[in-house]
Coordinates of C-alpha atoms and ligand atoms in Angstrom, one line a residue:
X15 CA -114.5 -92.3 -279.9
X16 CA -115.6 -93.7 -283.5
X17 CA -117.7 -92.7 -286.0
X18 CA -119.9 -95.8 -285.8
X19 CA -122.4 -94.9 -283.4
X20 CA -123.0 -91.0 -285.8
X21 CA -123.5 -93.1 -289.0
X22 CA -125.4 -95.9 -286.8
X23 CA -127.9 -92.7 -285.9
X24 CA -128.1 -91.6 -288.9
X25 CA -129.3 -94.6 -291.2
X26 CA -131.8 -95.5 -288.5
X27 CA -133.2 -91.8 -289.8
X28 CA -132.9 -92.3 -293.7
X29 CA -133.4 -88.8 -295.4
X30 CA -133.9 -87.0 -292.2
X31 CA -131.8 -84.4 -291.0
X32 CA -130.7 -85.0 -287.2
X33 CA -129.8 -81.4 -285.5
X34 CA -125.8 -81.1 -284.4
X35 CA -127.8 -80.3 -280.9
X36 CA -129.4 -83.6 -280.6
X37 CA -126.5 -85.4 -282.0
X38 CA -124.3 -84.2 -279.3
X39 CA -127.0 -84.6 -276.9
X40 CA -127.5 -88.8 -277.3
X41 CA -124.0 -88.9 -277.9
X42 CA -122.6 -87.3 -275.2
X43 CA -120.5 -85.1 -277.2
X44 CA -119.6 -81.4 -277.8
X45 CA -120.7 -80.2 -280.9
X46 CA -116.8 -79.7 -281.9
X47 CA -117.1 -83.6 -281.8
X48 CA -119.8 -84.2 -283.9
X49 CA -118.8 -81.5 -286.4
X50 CA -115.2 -83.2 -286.4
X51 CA -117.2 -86.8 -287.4
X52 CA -119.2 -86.1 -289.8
X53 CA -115.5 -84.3 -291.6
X54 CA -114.3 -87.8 -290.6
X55 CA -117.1 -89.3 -292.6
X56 CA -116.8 -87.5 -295.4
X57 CA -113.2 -88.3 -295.8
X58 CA -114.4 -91.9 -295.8
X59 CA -116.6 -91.3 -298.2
X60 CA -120.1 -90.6 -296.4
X61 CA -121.8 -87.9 -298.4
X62 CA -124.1 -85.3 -296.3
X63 CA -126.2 -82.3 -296.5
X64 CA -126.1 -80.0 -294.4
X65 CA -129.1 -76.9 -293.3
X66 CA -128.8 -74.0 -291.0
X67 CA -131.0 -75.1 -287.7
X68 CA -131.6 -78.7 -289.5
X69 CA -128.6 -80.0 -289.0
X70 CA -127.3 -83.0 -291.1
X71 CA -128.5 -85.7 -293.0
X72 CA -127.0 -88.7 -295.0
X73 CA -127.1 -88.7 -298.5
X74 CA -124.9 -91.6 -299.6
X75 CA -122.6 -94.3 -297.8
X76 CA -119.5 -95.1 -299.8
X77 CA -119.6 -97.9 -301.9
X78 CA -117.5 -100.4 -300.2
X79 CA -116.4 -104.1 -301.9
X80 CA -117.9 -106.7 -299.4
X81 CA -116.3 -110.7 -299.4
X82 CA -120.0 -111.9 -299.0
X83 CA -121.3 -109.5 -302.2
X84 CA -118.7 -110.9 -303.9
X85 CA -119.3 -114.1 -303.9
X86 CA -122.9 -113.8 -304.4
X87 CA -121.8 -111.5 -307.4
X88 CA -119.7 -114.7 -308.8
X89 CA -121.7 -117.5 -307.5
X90 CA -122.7 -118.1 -311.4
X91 CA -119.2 -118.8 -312.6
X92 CA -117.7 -122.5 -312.6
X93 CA -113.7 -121.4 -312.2
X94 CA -112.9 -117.6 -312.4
X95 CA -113.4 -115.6 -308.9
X96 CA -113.5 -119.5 -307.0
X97 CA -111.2 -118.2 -304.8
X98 CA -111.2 -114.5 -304.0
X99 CA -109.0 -112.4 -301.4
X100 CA -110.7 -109.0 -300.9
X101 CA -108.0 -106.9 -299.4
X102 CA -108.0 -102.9 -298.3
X103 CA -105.1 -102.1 -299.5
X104 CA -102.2 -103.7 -301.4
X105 CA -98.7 -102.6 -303.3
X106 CA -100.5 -104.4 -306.4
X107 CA -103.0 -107.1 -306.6
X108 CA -100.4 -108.5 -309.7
X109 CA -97.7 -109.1 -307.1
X110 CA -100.3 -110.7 -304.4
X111 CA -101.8 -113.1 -307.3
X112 CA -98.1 -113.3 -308.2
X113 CA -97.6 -114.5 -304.6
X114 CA -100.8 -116.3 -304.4
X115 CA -100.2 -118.7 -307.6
X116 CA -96.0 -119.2 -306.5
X117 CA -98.3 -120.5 -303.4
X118 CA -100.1 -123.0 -305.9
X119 CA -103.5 -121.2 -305.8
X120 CA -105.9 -122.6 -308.8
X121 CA -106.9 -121.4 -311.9
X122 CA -109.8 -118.4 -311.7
X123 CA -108.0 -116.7 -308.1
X124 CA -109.4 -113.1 -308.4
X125 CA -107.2 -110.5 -306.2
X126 CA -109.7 -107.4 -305.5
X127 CA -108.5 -104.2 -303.5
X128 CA -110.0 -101.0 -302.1
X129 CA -106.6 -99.4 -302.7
X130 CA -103.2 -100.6 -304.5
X131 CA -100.0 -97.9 -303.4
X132 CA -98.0 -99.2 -306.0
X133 CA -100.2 -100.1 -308.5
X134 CA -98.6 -101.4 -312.1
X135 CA -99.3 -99.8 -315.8
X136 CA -97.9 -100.6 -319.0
X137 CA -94.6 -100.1 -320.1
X138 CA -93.6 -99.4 -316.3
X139 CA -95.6 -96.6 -316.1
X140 CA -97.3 -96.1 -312.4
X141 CA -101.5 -96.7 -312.1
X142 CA -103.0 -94.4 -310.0
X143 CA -105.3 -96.8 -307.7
X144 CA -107.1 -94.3 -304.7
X145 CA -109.2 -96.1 -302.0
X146 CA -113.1 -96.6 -303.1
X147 CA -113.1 -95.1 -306.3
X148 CA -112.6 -98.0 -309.1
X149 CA -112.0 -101.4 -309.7
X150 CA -108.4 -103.0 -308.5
X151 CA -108.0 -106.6 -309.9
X152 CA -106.0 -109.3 -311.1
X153 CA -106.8 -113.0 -312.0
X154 CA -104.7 -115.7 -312.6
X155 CA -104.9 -117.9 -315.4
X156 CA -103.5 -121.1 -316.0
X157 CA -103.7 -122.0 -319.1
X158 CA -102.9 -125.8 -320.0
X159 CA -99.5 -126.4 -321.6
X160 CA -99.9 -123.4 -324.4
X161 CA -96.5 -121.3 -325.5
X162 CA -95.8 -117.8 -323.9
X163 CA -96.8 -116.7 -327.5
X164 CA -100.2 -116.8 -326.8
X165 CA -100.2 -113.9 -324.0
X166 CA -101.0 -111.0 -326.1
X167 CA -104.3 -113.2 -327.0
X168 CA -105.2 -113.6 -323.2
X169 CA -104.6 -109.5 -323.5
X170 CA -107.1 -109.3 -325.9
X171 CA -109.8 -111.7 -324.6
X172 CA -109.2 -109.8 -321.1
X173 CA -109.9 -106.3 -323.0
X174 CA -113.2 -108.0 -324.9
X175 CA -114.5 -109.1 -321.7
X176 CA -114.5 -106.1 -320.0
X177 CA -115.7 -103.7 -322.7
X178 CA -118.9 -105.8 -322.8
X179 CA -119.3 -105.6 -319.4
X180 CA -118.9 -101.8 -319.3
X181 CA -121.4 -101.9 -322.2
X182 CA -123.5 -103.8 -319.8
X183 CA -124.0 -100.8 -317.8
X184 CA -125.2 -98.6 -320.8
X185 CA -122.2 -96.9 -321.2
X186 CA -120.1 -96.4 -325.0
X187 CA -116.9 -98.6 -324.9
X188 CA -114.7 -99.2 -327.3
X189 CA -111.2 -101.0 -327.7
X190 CA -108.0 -99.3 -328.6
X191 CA -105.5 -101.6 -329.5
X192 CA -103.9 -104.2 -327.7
X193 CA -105.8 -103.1 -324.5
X194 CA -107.4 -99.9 -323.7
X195 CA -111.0 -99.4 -323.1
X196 CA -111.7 -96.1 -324.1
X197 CA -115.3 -94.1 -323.6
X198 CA -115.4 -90.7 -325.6
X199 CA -112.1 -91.2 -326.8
X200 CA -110.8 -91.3 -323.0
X201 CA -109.4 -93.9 -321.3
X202 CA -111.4 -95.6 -318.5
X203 CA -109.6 -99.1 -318.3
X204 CA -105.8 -100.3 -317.9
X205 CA -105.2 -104.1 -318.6
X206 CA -101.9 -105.4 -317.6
X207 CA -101.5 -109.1 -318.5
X208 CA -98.5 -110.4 -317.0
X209 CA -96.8 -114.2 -318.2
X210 CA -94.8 -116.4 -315.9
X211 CA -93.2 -119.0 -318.4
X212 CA -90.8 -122.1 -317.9
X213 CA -89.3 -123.9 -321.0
X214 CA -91.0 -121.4 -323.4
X215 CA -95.0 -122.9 -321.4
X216 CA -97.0 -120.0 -319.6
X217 CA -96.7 -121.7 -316.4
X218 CA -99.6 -119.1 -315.2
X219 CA -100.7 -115.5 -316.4
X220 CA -102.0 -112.4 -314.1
X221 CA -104.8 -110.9 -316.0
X222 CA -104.5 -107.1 -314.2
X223 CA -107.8 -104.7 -314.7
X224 CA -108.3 -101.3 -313.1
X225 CA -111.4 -100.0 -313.9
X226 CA -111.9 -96.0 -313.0
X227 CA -115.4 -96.1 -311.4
X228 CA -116.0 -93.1 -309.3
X229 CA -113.0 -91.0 -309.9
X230 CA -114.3 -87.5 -310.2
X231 CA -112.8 -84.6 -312.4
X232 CA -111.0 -83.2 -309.4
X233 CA -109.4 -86.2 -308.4
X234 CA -107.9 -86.5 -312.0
X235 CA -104.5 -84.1 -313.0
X236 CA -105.4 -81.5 -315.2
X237 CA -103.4 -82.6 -317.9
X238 CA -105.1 -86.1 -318.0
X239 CA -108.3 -84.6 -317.8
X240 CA -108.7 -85.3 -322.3
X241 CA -107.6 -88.6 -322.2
X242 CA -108.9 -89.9 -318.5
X243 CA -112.0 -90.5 -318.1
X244 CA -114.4 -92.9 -315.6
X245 CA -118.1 -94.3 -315.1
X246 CA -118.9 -91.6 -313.5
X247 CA -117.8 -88.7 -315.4
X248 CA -119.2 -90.3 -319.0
X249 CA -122.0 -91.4 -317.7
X250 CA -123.2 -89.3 -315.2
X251 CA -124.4 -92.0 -312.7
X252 CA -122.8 -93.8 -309.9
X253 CA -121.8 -97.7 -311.1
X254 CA -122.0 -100.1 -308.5
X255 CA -118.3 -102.1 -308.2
X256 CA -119.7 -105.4 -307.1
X257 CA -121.5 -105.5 -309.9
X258 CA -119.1 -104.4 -312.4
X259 CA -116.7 -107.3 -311.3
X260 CA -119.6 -109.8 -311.5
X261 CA -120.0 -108.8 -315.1
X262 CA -116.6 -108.6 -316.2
X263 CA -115.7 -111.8 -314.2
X264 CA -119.4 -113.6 -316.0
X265 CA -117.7 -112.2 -319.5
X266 CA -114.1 -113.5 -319.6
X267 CA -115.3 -117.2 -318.1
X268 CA -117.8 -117.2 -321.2
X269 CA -114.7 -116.4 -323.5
X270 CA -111.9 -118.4 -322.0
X271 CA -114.2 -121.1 -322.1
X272 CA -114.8 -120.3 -325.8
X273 CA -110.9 -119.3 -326.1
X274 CA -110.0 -123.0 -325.0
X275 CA -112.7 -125.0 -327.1
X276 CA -112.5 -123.0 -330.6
X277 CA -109.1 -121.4 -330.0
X278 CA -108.2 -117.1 -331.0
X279 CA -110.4 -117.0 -334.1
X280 CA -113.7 -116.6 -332.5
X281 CA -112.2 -113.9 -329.9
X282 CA -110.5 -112.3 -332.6
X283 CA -113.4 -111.3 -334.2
X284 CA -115.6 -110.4 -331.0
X285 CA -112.4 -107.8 -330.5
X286 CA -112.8 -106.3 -333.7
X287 CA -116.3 -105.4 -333.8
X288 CA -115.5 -103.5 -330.7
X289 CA -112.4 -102.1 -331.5
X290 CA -111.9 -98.4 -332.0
X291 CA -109.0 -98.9 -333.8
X292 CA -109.3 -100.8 -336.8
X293 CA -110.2 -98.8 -339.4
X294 CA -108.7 -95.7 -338.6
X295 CA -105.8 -94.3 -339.2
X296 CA -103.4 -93.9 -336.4
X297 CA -100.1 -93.4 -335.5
X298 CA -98.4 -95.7 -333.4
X299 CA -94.8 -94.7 -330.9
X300 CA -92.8 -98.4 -330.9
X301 CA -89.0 -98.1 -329.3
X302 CA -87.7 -97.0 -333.1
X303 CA -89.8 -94.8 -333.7
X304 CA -93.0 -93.2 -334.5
X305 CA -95.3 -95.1 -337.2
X306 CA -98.4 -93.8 -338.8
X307 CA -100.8 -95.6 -341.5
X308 CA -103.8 -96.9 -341.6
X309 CA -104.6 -100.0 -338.9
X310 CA -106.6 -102.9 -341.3
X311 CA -106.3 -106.0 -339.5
X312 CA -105.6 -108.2 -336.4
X313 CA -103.3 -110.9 -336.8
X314 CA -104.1 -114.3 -335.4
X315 CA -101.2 -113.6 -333.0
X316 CA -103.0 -110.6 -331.6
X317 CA -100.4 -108.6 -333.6
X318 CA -101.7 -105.3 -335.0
X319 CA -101.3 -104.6 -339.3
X320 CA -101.0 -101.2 -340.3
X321 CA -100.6 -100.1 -343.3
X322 CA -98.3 -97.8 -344.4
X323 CA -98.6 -94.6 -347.1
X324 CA -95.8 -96.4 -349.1
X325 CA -98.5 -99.3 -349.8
X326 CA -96.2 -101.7 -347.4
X327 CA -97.6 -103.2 -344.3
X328 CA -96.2 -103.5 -340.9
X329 CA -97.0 -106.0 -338.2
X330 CA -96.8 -104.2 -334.9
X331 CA -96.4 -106.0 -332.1
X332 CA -96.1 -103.3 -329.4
X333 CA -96.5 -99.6 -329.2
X334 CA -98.9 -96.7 -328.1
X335 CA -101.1 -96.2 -330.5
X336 CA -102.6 -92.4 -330.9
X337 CA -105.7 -92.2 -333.1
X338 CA -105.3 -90.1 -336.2
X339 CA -102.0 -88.5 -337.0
Ligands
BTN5 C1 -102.2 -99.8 -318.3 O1 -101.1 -99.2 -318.2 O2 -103.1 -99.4 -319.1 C2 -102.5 -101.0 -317.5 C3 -103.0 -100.7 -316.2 C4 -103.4 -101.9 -315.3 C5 -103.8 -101.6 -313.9 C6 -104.3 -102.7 -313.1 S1 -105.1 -102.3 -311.6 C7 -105.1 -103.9 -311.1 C8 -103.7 -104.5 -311.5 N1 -102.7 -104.3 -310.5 C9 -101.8 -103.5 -311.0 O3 -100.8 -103.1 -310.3 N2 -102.0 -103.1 -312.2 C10 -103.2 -103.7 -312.7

């Protein structure tokens, strides 16, 4: 038998307890049954407390991404999230928009999962994506007939937009360069923006975001634990996902539209005020080698310019980039 009929009982009692007794009782269960439920439930995400003699009573449901919320969340925008699949679980949303746009799907297709099992960092690193606790996107762009050299500007737009969004929410965001969205210094965003080019054109380009949400310390490795962080850890409060994507979604049409009428310039400088980079003086780990210097500019290319202790400066174009050093 399912859970649905429990949970059915239980928010027709909000903030009451409901004895296992009774429970078993209009359920026709044995009280094994209804104990092995409500564990069922909790794996799922229900939360519940639980009093000798009182029995059980719902405390949260888990927050789940809804099709219909979705769209009411977007109904604002004119062309990003026009078209959105909402799946429960996917390899990774880039390879589903991949599939999507190879499919001709338009400009502004938004990919949202509850769970990716092979879900895509930078540099071919592996992003941790569990079921219900952050946000799991990609949206493709199609840009109109610019060169692949433009990509690491989508990158940046993509990492303005969200860092006012998260800001939206009351929470501290900054940007380390190209792409991170860091909160205390910790990382609580991933952007992977991914080009697909023909005769040197983006024919289309998968702006990936994961967003940790909910993730709690425990679900985090140890090691990660001082440079991981999400919603709910630095802020204390539980961030509603439908939301989140409405705002982030709201943000990046506003700048693309911007982006396409008044070109990089205008982005550029939105970036820097909220970058946590620029400024500082950081050392950066390219494929030859480790860099350090001061970081004084963005180039119009979305390039990074540090300056070196020998007075020369360097235009980076890739790397991690560790504050300080
Ligand atoms: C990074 O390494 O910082 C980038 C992480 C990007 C993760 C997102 S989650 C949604 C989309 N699908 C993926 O497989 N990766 C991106």
């Amino acid at each position: 038998m399912g859970t649905s009929e429990l949970i059915n009982m239980l928010l027709e009692h909000p903030g009451q307890y409901i004895s296992g007794e009774e429970m078993s009782r209009r359920l026709s269960i044995s009280r094994t049954a209804v104990w092995k439920q409500i564990a069922k439930l909790r794996e799922q995400g229900y939360e519940f407390e639980s009093a000798p003699r009182r029995g059980y009573r719902l405390i949260s449901q888990p927050d789940r991404l809804s099709q219909t919320a979705l769209l009411h969340a977007l109904a604002g925008n004119q062309s990003l999230g026009s078209r959105i699949k909402l799946l429960t679980s996917v390899t990774s949303t880039q390879e589903e928009v991949r599939r999507l746009a190879e499919e001709g799907a338009p400009h502004g297709t938004l990919v949202v999962a509850e769970e990716q099992t092979a879900g895509r960092g930078r540099q071919g690193r592996r992003w941790y994506s569990p079921p219900g606790k952050g946000i799991w996107m990609s949206l493709l762009l199609r840009p109109d007939r610019q060169p692949v050299s433009i990509a690491p500007q989508l990158t940046l737009l993509t990492a303005v937009a969200v860092c006012r969004a998260v800001r939206k929410f009351g929470v501290d965001a900054g940007i380390k360069w190209p792409n991170d969205i860091l909160v205390d210094g910790r990382k609580l965003c991933g952007i992977l923006v991914e080009s697909i080019a023909e005769d040197e054109l983006i024919r289309y380009a998968i702006a990936g975001i994961g967003i940790d949400v909910s993730l709690q310390l425990e679900d985090i490795p140890q090691e990660l634990h001082p440079v991981v962080t999400s919603l709910q850890i630095s802020s204390g409060r539980r961030v509603e996902r439908t939301a989140l994507i409405g705002a982030v979604l709201t943000e990046m049409e506003q700048l693309y539209q911007l982006y396409t009428e008044k070109g990089f310039v205008p982005i550029a400088h939105l970036w820097e005020a909220l970058s946590v980079t620029l400024g500082r003086r950081i050392t950066i780990r390219t494929p030859d080698g480790e860099i350090s210097g001061q970081a004084t500019a963005l180039a119009e290319n979305g390039a990074l310019l540090l300056l070196e202790d020998s007075g020369n400066t360097r235009t980076i174009f890739s790397g991690e980039v560790q504050l300080g050093g």
